[in-house]
Coordinates of C-alpha atoms in Angstrom, one line a residue:
Chain A
M1 CA -11.5 -16.2 8.3
R2 CA -8.5 -17.6 6.7
I3 CA -7.9 -16.9 3.0
Q4 CA -7.6 -20.3 1.3
E5 CA -6.3 -19.1 -2.1
H6 CA -5.4 -15.6 -3.1
P7 CA -5.5 -14.3 -6.7
I8 CA -2.0 -12.8 -6.5
L9 CA -0.3 -14.6 -3.6
G10 CA -1.7 -18.1 -4.2
T11 CA -1.5 -20.1 -1.0
Y12 CA 0.3 -18.9 2.1
E13 CA 3.4 -20.6 3.5
K14 CA 2.5 -21.6 7.1
G15 CA 4.2 -23.4 9.9
K16 CA 2.7 -26.6 11.3
L17 CA -0.8 -26.4 12.9
V18 CA -0.4 -26.3 16.7
E19 CA -2.6 -26.1 19.7
F20 CA -2.5 -23.3 22.3
Q21 CA -4.5 -22.2 25.2
F22 CA -6.7 -19.1 25.2
D23 CA -8.3 -18.3 28.5
G24 CA -8.4 -22.0 29.3
K25 CA -9.8 -23.0 25.9
T26 CA -7.8 -25.0 23.3
L27 CA -7.4 -23.2 20.0
T28 CA -5.3 -23.9 17.0
G29 CA -3.1 -21.7 14.9
Y30 CA 0.0 -22.0 12.7
E31 CA 3.4 -22.0 14.4
G32 CA 5.4 -18.9 13.8
E33 CA 2.5 -16.7 12.8
P34 CA 1.7 -13.8 15.2
I35 CA -0.5 -14.9 18.1
A36 CA -2.9 -12.1 17.1
M37 CA -3.5 -13.7 13.7
A38 CA -4.3 -17.1 15.2
L39 CA -6.8 -15.4 17.5
K40 CA -8.3 -13.3 14.7
A41 CA -8.7 -16.5 12.6
A42 CA -10.4 -18.1 15.6
G43 CA -12.8 -15.1 15.9
V44 CA -11.3 -13.6 19.0
M45 CA -11.6 -9.8 18.9
V46 CA -11.0 -8.7 22.5
H47 CA -7.4 -9.0 23.7
R48 CA -7.6 -6.9 26.9
Y49 CA -9.6 -4.5 29.0
T50 CA -8.2 -1.2 30.0
A51 CA -7.3 -0.6 33.7
K52 CA -9.4 2.4 34.5
H53 CA -12.5 2.2 32.3
H54 CA -12.5 -1.6 31.6
K55 CA -12.9 -0.9 27.9
P56 CA -12.2 -3.7 25.4
R57 CA -9.2 -3.4 23.1
G58 CA -8.0 -5.5 20.2
V59 CA -5.7 -5.5 17.2
F60 CA -5.2 -1.9 15.9
C61 CA -1.9 -1.4 14.0
A62 CA -0.8 -5.0 13.7
I63 CA 2.9 -4.0 13.5
G64 CA 3.9 -3.7 17.1
R65 CA 3.5 0.1 17.4
C66 CA 0.3 0.9 19.2
T67 CA 0.4 -1.8 22.0
D68 CA -3.4 -2.1 21.9
C69 CA -3.3 -5.9 21.4
V70 CA -1.1 -6.8 24.4
M71 CA -2.1 -9.8 26.4
V72 CA -0.6 -12.1 29.1
V73 CA 1.4 -14.7 27.2
D74 CA 3.0 -17.5 29.2
G75 CA 2.5 -15.4 32.3
V76 CA 4.2 -12.3 30.8
P77 CA 1.8 -9.3 30.7
N78 CA 2.0 -6.6 28.0
T79 CA 3.1 -9.0 25.3
R80 CA 2.4 -7.5 21.9
T81 CA 0.5 -10.4 20.3
C82 CA 0.7 -8.9 16.8
I83 CA 4.5 -9.4 16.6
T84 CA 5.0 -12.4 19.0
P85 CA 5.2 -15.7 17.1
L86 CA 2.8 -18.5 18.1
R87 CA 4.4 -21.6 19.6
E88 CA 2.9 -24.9 20.5
G89 CA 1.3 -25.0 23.9
M90 CA 1.4 -21.3 24.6
E91 CA -0.8 -19.9 27.2
V92 CA -2.5 -16.8 26.1
Q93 CA -4.8 -14.9 28.5
T94 CA -7.0 -11.8 28.2
Q95 CA -5.3 -9.0 30.0
Y96 CA -7.2 -6.9 32.6
G97 CA -5.3 -3.7 33.3
V98 CA -1.8 -5.2 33.5
S99 CA -2.6 -8.6 34.7
T100 CA -4.9 -11.6 34.3
K101 CA -8.5 -11.6 35.6
E102 CA -7.6 -13.6 38.7
E103 CA -5.0 -11.0 39.7
A104 CA -6.9 -7.9 38.7
Chain B
M1 CA 31.1 -1.2 21.5
E2 CA 31.2 -2.3 17.8
R3 CA 32.2 0.1 15.1
Y4 CA 30.8 0.3 11.6
E5 CA 31.5 2.7 8.7
L6 CA 27.8 2.9 8.1
V7 CA 24.8 2.0 10.2
V8 CA 21.4 2.2 8.5
I9 CA 18.4 2.3 10.8
G10 CA 15.3 0.8 9.2
A11 CA 15.2 -2.0 6.6
G12 CA 12.4 -0.7 4.5
P13 CA 12.8 0.4 0.8
A14 CA 14.9 3.4 1.7
G15 CA 17.1 1.7 4.3
L16 CA 17.7 -1.4 2.3
S17 CA 18.6 0.7 -0.8
A18 CA 21.0 2.8 1.2
A19 CA 22.7 -0.2 2.7
I20 CA 23.0 -1.9 -0.7
E21 CA 24.4 1.2 -2.4
A22 CA 27.0 1.8 0.2
S23 CA 28.0 -1.9 0.4
K24 CA 28.5 -1.9 -3.4
Y25 CA 31.3 0.5 -2.9
G26 CA 32.8 -1.7 -0.1
M27 CA 31.6 0.1 3.0
K28 CA 31.2 -2.0 6.1
T29 CA 27.5 -1.6 6.8
L30 CA 25.2 -2.7 9.5
L31 CA 21.4 -2.6 8.9
L32 CA 19.2 -2.4 12.0
D33 CA 15.4 -3.0 12.1
E34 CA 13.1 -3.3 15.0
N35 CA 11.0 -6.0 13.2
G36 CA 11.6 -9.7 13.0
K37 CA 11.8 -9.5 9.3
P38 CA 13.4 -6.9 6.9
G39 CA 11.5 -5.2 4.1
G40 CA 9.5 -2.7 6.0
Q41 CA 6.0 -2.5 4.4
L42 CA 7.1 -3.7 1.0
F43 CA 6.0 -7.3 1.5
K44 CA 2.4 -6.1 2.1
Q45 CA 2.4 -4.3 -1.3
I46 CA 0.9 -6.8 -3.7
H47 CA 0.0 -4.3 -6.4
K48 CA 2.2 -3.4 -9.3
F49 CA 4.2 -0.2 -8.8
F50 CA 4.1 2.9 -11.0
G51 CA 7.1 4.5 -12.7
S52 CA 9.3 3.3 -15.5
K53 CA 11.4 0.2 -15.9
E54 CA 14.3 1.8 -13.9
H55 CA 11.9 2.4 -11.0
K56 CA 10.8 -1.2 -11.1
A57 CA 7.4 -0.3 -12.6
K58 CA 4.8 -3.0 -13.1
I59 CA 6.6 -5.2 -10.6
R60 CA 4.6 -6.0 -7.4
G61 CA 6.0 -4.5 -4.2
F62 CA 6.7 -7.8 -2.5
R63 CA 8.8 -8.9 -5.4
I64 CA 10.8 -5.7 -5.2
G65 CA 11.3 -6.4 -1.5
Q66 CA 12.5 -9.9 -2.4
E67 CA 15.0 -8.4 -4.9
L68 CA 16.3 -6.0 -2.4
L69 CA 16.8 -8.7 0.2
E70 CA 18.7 -10.8 -2.3
Q71 CA 20.9 -7.9 -3.3
A72 CA 21.7 -7.1 0.4
Q73 CA 22.5 -10.7 1.0
S74 CA 24.8 -11.1 -1.9
L75 CA 26.7 -7.9 -0.8
Q76 CA 26.9 -9.4 2.7
V77 CA 25.2 -6.5 4.4
E78 CA 25.0 -7.4 8.0
V79 CA 21.4 -7.3 9.2
L80 CA 20.4 -7.2 12.8
L81 CA 16.7 -7.8 13.4
N82 CA 14.4 -7.2 16.5
A83 CA 16.8 -4.4 17.1
E84 CA 15.1 -1.3 18.3
V85 CA 17.2 1.9 18.1
M86 CA 16.5 4.0 21.2
G87 CA 18.6 7.0 20.5
I88 CA 21.6 8.4 18.7
Y89 CA 23.9 10.3 21.0
E90 CA 27.2 12.2 20.9
E91 CA 29.8 11.0 18.5
N92 CA 27.3 8.8 16.8
D93 CA 26.8 6.4 19.6
I94 CA 23.7 4.4 18.7
M95 CA 21.9 2.8 21.6
V96 CA 20.0 -0.3 20.6
H97 CA 17.5 -2.4 22.5
I98 CA 17.9 -6.1 21.5
G99 CA 16.0 -8.8 23.5
D100 CA 16.8 -8.1 27.2
E101 CA 19.9 -6.1 26.6
I102 CA 21.0 -2.6 25.5
R103 CA 23.9 -2.6 23.0
H104 CA 25.9 0.3 21.7
F105 CA 27.2 0.7 18.2
K106 CA 29.5 3.4 16.8
A107 CA 29.1 4.6 13.3
D108 CA 31.1 6.9 11.1
N109 CA 27.9 7.5 9.1
I110 CA 24.3 6.9 9.8
V111 CA 21.3 6.7 7.5
I112 CA 18.0 7.2 9.4
A113 CA 15.3 5.4 7.3
T114 CA 12.6 4.9 9.9
G115 CA 9.7 5.5 7.6
A116 CA 6.3 6.7 8.8
A117 CA 3.4 5.8 11.1
E118 CA -0.3 5.9 10.3
N119 CA -2.4 8.8 11.3
M120 CA -5.6 8.3 13.1
I121 CA -8.8 10.2 13.6
P122 CA -10.8 10.0 16.8
F123 CA -14.5 9.4 16.7
Q124 CA -17.0 7.8 19.1
G125 CA -16.1 4.1 19.5
W126 CA -12.8 4.4 17.5
D127 CA -11.1 2.3 20.2
I128 CA -13.5 -0.7 19.8
P129 CA -11.9 -3.9 18.5
G130 CA -12.6 -3.9 14.7
V131 CA -11.4 -0.4 14.1
I132 CA -8.0 -0.9 12.5
G133 CA -5.4 0.9 10.5
A134 CA -5.3 0.2 6.8
G135 CA -1.8 -1.1 7.3
A136 CA -3.1 -3.6 9.8
A137 CA -5.6 -4.9 7.1
Q138 CA -2.7 -5.3 4.7
T139 CA -0.6 -7.1 7.3
M140 CA -3.5 -9.5 8.1
M141 CA -4.5 -10.4 4.6
N142 CA -1.3 -10.0 2.6
L143 CA 1.3 -11.4 5.0
H144 CA -0.7 -13.8 7.1
G145 CA -3.7 -14.8 4.9
V146 CA -6.3 -13.7 7.4
Q147 CA -9.3 -11.6 6.4
P148 CA -9.5 -8.4 8.4
G149 CA -13.3 -8.7 8.4
E150 CA -16.3 -9.6 6.2
R151 CA -17.6 -6.2 5.4
I152 CA -15.4 -3.1 5.7
L153 CA -15.8 0.6 5.7
M154 CA -12.7 2.4 4.3
V155 CA -12.1 5.8 5.7
G156 CA -9.7 7.7 3.4
S157 CA -9.4 7.9 -0.3
G158 CA -5.7 8.5 -0.7
N159 CA -3.6 5.9 -2.4
V160 CA -3.4 3.8 0.7
G161 CA -7.2 3.8 1.2
L162 CA -7.7 3.0 -2.5
V163 CA -5.0 0.3 -2.8
V164 CA -6.1 -1.4 0.4
S165 CA -9.7 -1.3 -0.6
F166 CA -8.8 -3.2 -3.8
Q167 CA -6.7 -5.6 -1.8
L168 CA -9.6 -6.3 0.5
L169 CA -11.7 -7.2 -2.5
Q170 CA -8.9 -9.5 -3.7
A171 CA -8.9 -11.1 -0.2
G172 CA -12.6 -11.9 -0.6
C173 CA -13.9 -9.2 1.7
Q174 CA -16.7 -6.8 0.9
V175 CA -16.0 -3.0 0.9
A176 CA -19.2 -1.2 2.0
A177 CA -17.9 2.2 0.9
V178 CA -14.8 4.4 0.7
I179 CA -15.4 7.7 2.4
D180 CA -13.4 10.8 2.7
A181 CA -14.0 14.1 4.5
A182 CA -12.4 15.9 1.5
P183 CA -14.6 16.8 -1.4
R184 CA -12.3 15.0 -3.8
I185 CA -10.6 11.6 -4.0
G186 CA -7.0 12.0 -2.8
G187 CA -5.3 9.2 -4.6
Y188 CA -4.7 8.3 -8.2
G189 CA -7.9 8.2 -10.3
V190 CA -7.0 4.8 -11.8
H191 CA -6.8 3.2 -8.3
A192 CA -10.2 4.6 -7.5
A193 CA -11.6 3.5 -10.9
K194 CA -10.6 -0.2 -10.4
V195 CA -12.4 -0.2 -7.1
A196 CA -15.5 1.7 -8.4
R197 CA -16.0 -0.7 -11.3
T198 CA -16.5 -3.6 -8.9
G199 CA -19.5 -1.7 -7.4
V200 CA -17.9 0.0 -4.3
P201 CA -19.5 3.4 -3.7
F202 CA -17.4 6.5 -3.0
L203 CA -18.8 9.0 -0.6
L204 CA -16.8 12.2 -0.6
S205 CA -17.4 15.0 2.0
H206 CA -18.3 12.2 4.4
T207 CA -16.8 11.3 7.7
V208 CA -17.2 8.5 10.2
I209 CA -18.8 9.7 13.4
Q210 CA -19.4 6.5 15.3
A211 CA -18.3 2.9 15.5
E212 CA -21.2 0.9 16.8
G213 CA -20.8 -2.1 19.1
T214 CA -19.6 -2.8 22.6
D215 CA -16.8 -5.4 22.4
H216 CA -16.5 -5.4 18.6
V217 CA -17.7 -3.3 15.7
T218 CA -21.2 -4.1 14.6
G219 CA -21.7 -1.1 12.3
A220 CA -20.7 2.4 11.5
V221 CA -22.4 5.7 11.4
I222 CA -21.2 8.1 8.7
A223 CA -22.4 11.7 8.0
Q224 CA -21.8 14.3 5.4
V225 CA -19.5 17.2 6.3
D226 CA -19.7 20.9 5.5
S227 CA -16.9 22.9 4.0
H228 CA -15.3 23.2 7.5
F229 CA -15.4 19.4 7.8
Q230 CA -18.1 19.5 10.4
P231 CA -20.8 16.8 10.3
I232 CA -24.1 18.1 9.0
P233 CA -26.9 17.1 11.4
G234 CA -29.6 14.9 9.8
T235 CA -27.2 13.4 7.2
E236 CA -26.2 10.5 9.4
Q237 CA -26.5 7.0 7.9
H238 CA -25.8 3.6 9.2
L239 CA -23.6 1.1 7.4
D240 CA -23.6 -2.6 8.1
V241 CA -20.0 -3.3 8.6
D242 CA -17.9 -5.4 11.0
T243 CA -14.6 -3.5 10.4
I244 CA -13.7 0.1 10.0
C245 CA -10.4 0.7 8.3
I246 CA -8.6 4.0 8.8
A247 CA -6.4 5.3 6.0
V248 CA -6.0 9.0 6.7
G249 CA -2.4 9.6 5.9
L250 CA 1.0 8.9 7.4
S251 CA 3.4 10.9 9.5
P252 CA 7.2 10.7 9.4
M253 CA 8.8 8.9 12.3
S254 CA 11.6 11.4 12.8
Q255 CA 12.2 11.2 16.5
L256 CA 15.7 9.6 16.1
A257 CA 16.8 12.6 13.9
Q258 CA 15.5 14.9 16.6
I259 CA 17.4 13.0 19.4
A260 CA 20.5 13.1 17.2
G261 CA 20.4 16.9 17.2
C262 CA 19.5 17.3 13.5
K263 CA 17.9 20.6 12.5
M264 CA 14.2 19.9 12.1
V265 CA 11.6 21.6 10.0
D266 CA 7.8 21.7 10.7
G267 CA 6.3 21.1 7.3
P268 CA 2.8 20.3 6.1
G269 CA 3.5 16.6 6.4
G270 CA 4.9 16.8 9.9
I271 CA 8.2 17.4 11.6
V272 CA 11.1 16.2 9.5
P273 CA 14.9 16.6 9.5
E274 CA 16.2 19.2 7.1
V275 CA 18.3 17.5 4.4
D276 CA 20.5 18.6 1.6
E277 CA 20.3 17.2 -1.9
C278 CA 22.2 14.1 -0.9
Y279 CA 19.9 13.6 2.1
E280 CA 22.5 14.6 4.7
T281 CA 21.0 16.3 7.7
S282 CA 22.5 19.3 9.6
M283 CA 24.6 16.8 11.5
P284 CA 27.6 15.8 9.3
G285 CA 27.5 12.1 8.5
I286 CA 23.9 11.6 9.6
F287 CA 21.6 11.1 6.6
A288 CA 17.8 10.7 6.5
A289 CA 16.0 9.1 3.6
G290 CA 12.6 7.8 2.6
D291 CA 9.3 8.7 4.3
V292 CA 11.1 10.0 7.4
T293 CA 11.9 13.1 5.4
G294 CA 8.3 13.5 4.1
I295 CA 5.8 11.1 2.8
E296 CA 6.2 9.8 -0.8
E297 CA 6.0 6.5 -2.7
A298 CA 8.3 3.5 -2.0
S299 CA 9.7 4.0 -5.6
S300 CA 11.1 7.4 -4.6
A301 CA 12.2 6.2 -1.2
M302 CA 14.4 3.6 -2.9
I303 CA 16.2 6.2 -4.9
C304 CA 16.6 8.6 -2.0
G305 CA 18.1 5.7 0.0
R306 CA 20.5 5.0 -2.8
I307 CA 21.6 8.6 -3.0
A308 CA 22.2 8.7 0.8
G309 CA 24.1 5.4 0.6
L310 CA 26.2 6.8 -2.2
A311 CA 26.9 10.0 -0.4
A312 CA 27.9 8.1 2.8
A313 CA 30.3 6.0 0.7
K314 CA 31.8 9.1 -0.7
R315 CA 32.2 10.5 2.8
G316 CA 34.0 7.3 3.8
G317 CA 36.4 7.7 0.9
Y318 CA 35.0 4.8 -1.1
V319 CA 33.9 6.9 -4.1
E320 CA 35.9 9.4 -6.1
E321 CA 34.4 12.8 -6.8
D322 CA 33.9 12.2 -10.5
E323 CA 32.3 8.8 -10.0
F324 CA 30.1 10.4 -7.3
Q325 CA 29.0 13.2 -9.6
T326 CA 28.0 10.9 -12.4
A327 CA 26.2 8.4 -10.2
S328 CA 24.3 10.9 -8.1
A329 CA 23.3 12.9 -11.2
A330 CA 21.8 9.7 -12.7
L331 CA 19.9 8.9 -9.5
K332 CA 18.6 12.5 -9.1
A333 CA 17.4 12.5 -12.7
S334 CA 15.6 9.2 -12.1
L335 CA 14.0 10.7 -8.9
D336 CA 13.1 13.8 -10.8
Q337 CA 11.0 11.7 -13.2
L338 CA 8.9 10.5 -10.4
R339 CA 8.4 13.9 -8.9
Q340 CA 6.6 15.4 -11.9
G341 CA 2.9 15.7 -12.6
M342 CA -0.2 16.6 -10.6
F343 CA 0.5 14.2 -7.7
A344 CA 4.1 15.4 -7.2
K345 CA 5.2 16.7 -3.8
K346 CA 5.2 20.2 -5.0
N347 CA 1.6 20.0 -6.2
R348 CA 0.3 18.2 -3.1
G349 CA -3.0 19.6 -1.8
R350 CA -3.6 21.7 -4.9
T351 CA -7.3 21.9 -5.8
D352 CA -6.9 24.5 -8.5
L353 CA -5.8 22.2 -11.3
T354 CA -8.5 21.9 -14.0
E355 CA -6.6 20.4 -16.9
T356 CA -3.9 17.9 -17.6
D357 CA -0.4 18.9 -18.8
E358 CA -1.7 18.3 -22.3
G359 CA -4.6 20.7 -21.8
Y360 CA -7.4 18.1 -21.5
P361 CA -10.1 18.9 -18.9
L362 CA -9.6 16.8 -15.7
S363 CA -12.5 14.5 -15.0
Q364 CA -14.6 15.9 -12.2
S365 CA -16.6 12.7 -12.0
L366 CA -13.4 10.7 -11.3
L367 CA -12.5 13.0 -8.5
K368 CA -16.0 13.0 -6.9
K369 CA -17.3 9.5 -7.7
G370 CA -14.2 7.4 -8.5
F371 CA -15.1 6.7 -12.1
M372 CA -15.3 8.7 -15.3
D373 CA -18.5 9.6 -17.2
P374 CA -18.3 8.3 -20.8
E375 CA -18.8 11.9 -22.1
E376 CA -15.7 13.1 -20.2
L377 CA -13.6 10.3 -21.7
T378 CA -14.3 11.6 -25.2
A379 CA -11.9 14.5 -24.5
F380 CA -9.0 12.0 -24.3
P381 CA -7.7 10.7 -27.7
A382 CA -6.3 7.5 -26.3
A383 CA -9.6 6.6 -24.7
Q384 CA -11.6 6.6 -27.9
V385 CA -13.8 3.5 -28.3
H386 CA -15.1 3.9 -31.9
R387 CA -12.2 2.8 -34.1
A388 CA -12.1 0.0 -36.6
G389 CA -10.9 -3.4 -35.4
I390 CA -9.3 -4.3 -32.1
H391 CA -7.5 -1.5 -30.3
P392 CA -6.5 -0.3 -26.8
V393 CA -8.7 2.1 -24.9
I394 CA -6.6 3.8 -22.4
E395 CA -8.5 5.4 -19.6
C396 CA -5.5 7.1 -18.1
T397 CA -6.4 10.7 -17.6
Q398 CA -4.2 12.1 -14.9
N399 CA -0.5 13.0 -15.1
I400 CA 1.0 10.2 -13.0
P401 CA 4.6 9.0 -13.4
C402 CA 4.2 5.8 -15.2
N403 CA 5.0 4.2 -18.6
P404 CA 4.9 0.4 -18.6
C405 CA 2.2 0.5 -21.3
Q406 CA 4.8 1.9 -23.7
D407 CA 7.2 -0.9 -23.1
A408 CA 4.5 -3.6 -23.0
C409 CA 3.2 -3.1 -26.6
P410 CA 5.2 -5.3 -29.0
C411 CA 3.7 -3.4 -32.0
G412 CA 4.7 0.2 -30.9
C413 CA 1.1 1.3 -30.6
I414 CA 1.5 3.2 -27.3
E415 CA 3.8 6.1 -26.7
V416 CA 4.4 8.0 -23.4
G417 CA 7.8 9.6 -24.3
Q418 CA 10.6 10.9 -22.1
T419 CA 8.4 12.7 -19.6
I420 CA 6.8 9.7 -17.9
T421 CA 3.9 11.8 -16.5
R422 CA 2.6 12.5 -20.0
L423 CA -0.6 10.7 -20.9
P424 CA -0.1 7.7 -23.3
V425 CA -0.7 8.5 -26.9
L426 CA -1.8 6.0 -29.6
S427 CA 0.3 5.7 -32.7
P428 CA -1.7 6.6 -35.8
T429 CA 0.0 3.9 -37.9
A430 CA 1.0 1.0 -35.7
Q431 CA -1.5 -1.9 -35.7
C432 CA -2.8 -3.5 -32.5
V433 CA -2.7 -7.3 -32.6
G434 CA -4.9 -7.7 -29.5
C435 CA -2.2 -9.5 -27.4
G436 CA -3.4 -7.8 -24.2
M437 CA 0.1 -7.1 -22.9
C438 CA -0.8 -3.5 -22.2
V439 CA -3.9 -4.5 -20.4
S440 CA -2.0 -6.6 -17.9
A441 CA 1.1 -4.3 -17.7
C442 CA -0.8 -1.2 -16.7
P443 CA -0.3 -0.8 -12.9
G444 CA -3.5 1.3 -12.8
Q445 CA -5.5 -1.4 -14.6
A446 CA -6.8 1.4 -16.9
I447 CA -6.3 -0.2 -20.3
F448 CA -9.0 -2.2 -22.1
L449 CA -9.0 -3.7 -25.6
V450 CA -12.2 -3.0 -27.5
N451 CA -13.3 -4.5 -30.8
E452 CA -16.6 -3.2 -32.1
D453 CA -16.4 -5.5 -35.1
Y454 CA -16.1 -8.7 -33.0
E455 CA -19.3 -10.2 -34.4
E456 CA -22.4 -8.9 -36.0
G457 CA -23.8 -6.5 -33.5
Q458 CA -21.4 -7.7 -30.8
A459 CA -18.3 -6.1 -29.5
S460 CA -15.5 -7.6 -27.4
V461 CA -14.0 -5.9 -24.4
A462 CA -10.8 -7.2 -22.8
L463 CA -10.1 -6.1 -19.2
P464 CA -7.6 -6.8 -16.4
Y465 CA -8.9 -9.2 -13.8
E466 CA -7.2 -10.0 -10.5
F467 CA -9.9 -11.9 -8.6
L468 CA -10.8 -15.5 -7.8
P469 CA -12.5 -17.5 -9.0
L470 CA -11.2 -16.6 -12.5
P471 CA -14.1 -16.9 -15.0
E472 CA -13.7 -19.4 -17.8
V473 CA -14.3 -19.2 -21.5
G474 CA -18.0 -19.7 -22.1
D475 CA -19.1 -18.3 -18.7
Q476 CA -22.3 -16.3 -18.9
G477 CA -22.6 -13.3 -16.7
V478 CA -23.3 -9.6 -16.5
A479 CA -21.1 -6.7 -17.7
L480 CA -20.8 -3.9 -15.2
D481 CA -20.2 -0.3 -16.0
R482 CA -17.5 1.9 -14.5
H483 CA -19.7 2.4 -11.5
G484 CA -20.2 -1.3 -11.0
K485 CA -23.8 -1.1 -12.1
Q486 CA -25.2 -4.1 -14.0
L487 CA -25.4 -3.1 -17.7
C488 CA -26.1 -6.1 -19.9
A489 CA -25.6 -9.8 -20.5
A490 CA -22.0 -10.7 -21.3
Q491 CA -20.2 -13.9 -22.2
V492 CA -16.5 -14.7 -21.6
V493 CA -14.8 -15.4 -24.9
K494 CA -11.2 -15.5 -24.0
V495 CA -9.1 -15.7 -20.8
Q496 CA -5.3 -15.1 -20.9
K497 CA -3.1 -15.6 -17.9
P498 CA 0.5 -16.1 -19.0
A499 CA 3.1 -16.2 -16.2
A500 CA 4.6 -12.9 -17.5
N501 CA 1.4 -11.1 -16.4
D502 CA 2.2 -12.0 -12.8
G503 CA -1.3 -12.8 -11.7
T504 CA -3.2 -10.2 -13.9
A505 CA -5.5 -12.2 -16.1
V506 CA -6.8 -10.6 -19.3
L507 CA -10.5 -11.5 -19.6
T508 CA -12.3 -10.8 -22.8
M509 CA -16.1 -10.6 -22.8
M510 CA -18.6 -10.2 -25.6
V511 CA -21.3 -7.5 -25.1
P512 CA -23.8 -5.8 -27.4
K513 CA -21.9 -3.3 -29.6
E514 CA -23.7 -0.3 -28.1
M515 CA -22.3 -1.2 -24.7
A516 CA -18.6 -1.2 -25.8
D517 CA -18.0 2.2 -24.4
R518 CA -19.5 1.4 -21.0
A519 CA -18.9 -2.3 -20.2
R520 CA -15.7 -2.4 -18.0
F521 CA -16.1 -5.3 -15.6
F522 CA -17.5 -8.8 -15.6
E523 CA -19.6 -10.5 -12.9
K524 CA -20.3 -14.2 -13.3
E525 CA -23.8 -15.3 -13.0
V526 CA -24.4 -17.3 -9.8

């Protein structure tokens, strides 16, 4: 859920509202915010499944350290979605191991 | 290869301060940071800082970050972002990963200010989406305006756990509980108290043993632990939460110092470079400042960074010996002020303290439950409720380095004195005018204004309020006690929110006179 108004921060400065693709679905988010934030606001929790045990992973540290939130972004696997800014028309895919489902 | 007189690695509070200080003396400085934006974690800190004026007390962290950026800009510090330092090699060759390339920089002096990383504890299901670091919660809500979850379990009662719990409440989330395996609350009592009075329970000697759910957290199982921190069978309880937030301490990120060949020491807080009093490591010209040398507050990191920057400037021939001595002595004195009291580095982990520096018994209730029993408060002179007319009631009972209350009062009612870890004392002569400046200035939100003579049989209690929606004059509701339990009917009689308070409203409620010593929060009737 997005915070509409914050008691200390007021309203948040955001880029323009843009559309992007998540596993073939069209979602919206604000340009320039981390991809992970747009996904979180849209209720997406699972970013990838691990290679060996196929266990779900999502945002954990949110500052680019832990690499738990990596996804396939515009065809590039292992993209840290918590620090990669959202751009209009981006293609974001759940990562299975180190690739998309079709390739896994 | 580009050459700089000083390269600072890490643009958080320590690194920014080091770069600013050295640049002030004319040093050619490059500031590197792996993130897309400078400021480190400062921009997520939306609470008011402790300390005194010179430590930027009562200013919110993100505003301090803004100030530092402006200073760095006006001094034309060169900043390179998205620049990940991979290693520091012979003759101060700094290897940096930027985009798709590797670049090398040469530096006469280096300040390593890489900060710290969050610790984690493993438990069943800890890898399920919805288990996050406390820092991640701050990043989501304070930088990007996204709620980390609806209902959160906070694991860890250090200052990070307490501050983030309060921020979660400010972001409109619910906090199901704050738990800690230790038998006592680790952070400042005042931070705990402002969370407790909203009704959040504190469960000490408790740990999380399972995150429930398959592809996201649907609940948590917590259990009581014994004196060896082992879960006690049969004490398990389920909590309905969708997010588990981990705040179990930080570890210095000192790898670069290690690569550079600095002498390292293995202390209680992790492996850190050994530094001298100017924060120079065993490698001449390589300094380390801030959390990388051991975890402390951002306020001290800023001063350590300045000392390192000053020492680097002296090494570069930009500061004369006399000037250096004077400037470093002043900085060290300022740092020393922050390093006093029961939460100082030297007292960390001590459980044998039973009284304050003044000899008052420390509140056991505060350490175990997050709030003080009214009986315990009677030992503290500045917390006395029963006085004639309006007056401050200061529920500040631990020796923490902080004194904005003293500067805030225009009437001279409150005195802390030179040693800023002393508890505030009320002047026997000065007269409170009820302006509420102390209420909003206190970074610990521990000051209330009480007037037992407000009306026949009615008292007024003014309290700090940082939530939305802000109640309005005339609103009917319920007064909560320090534990967040409903106490009695209350009516809002005054709401002050001048710009100088920077978002802290002072809300005055009217309650029956006999509740004046217990009513500490207001809940609007819905």
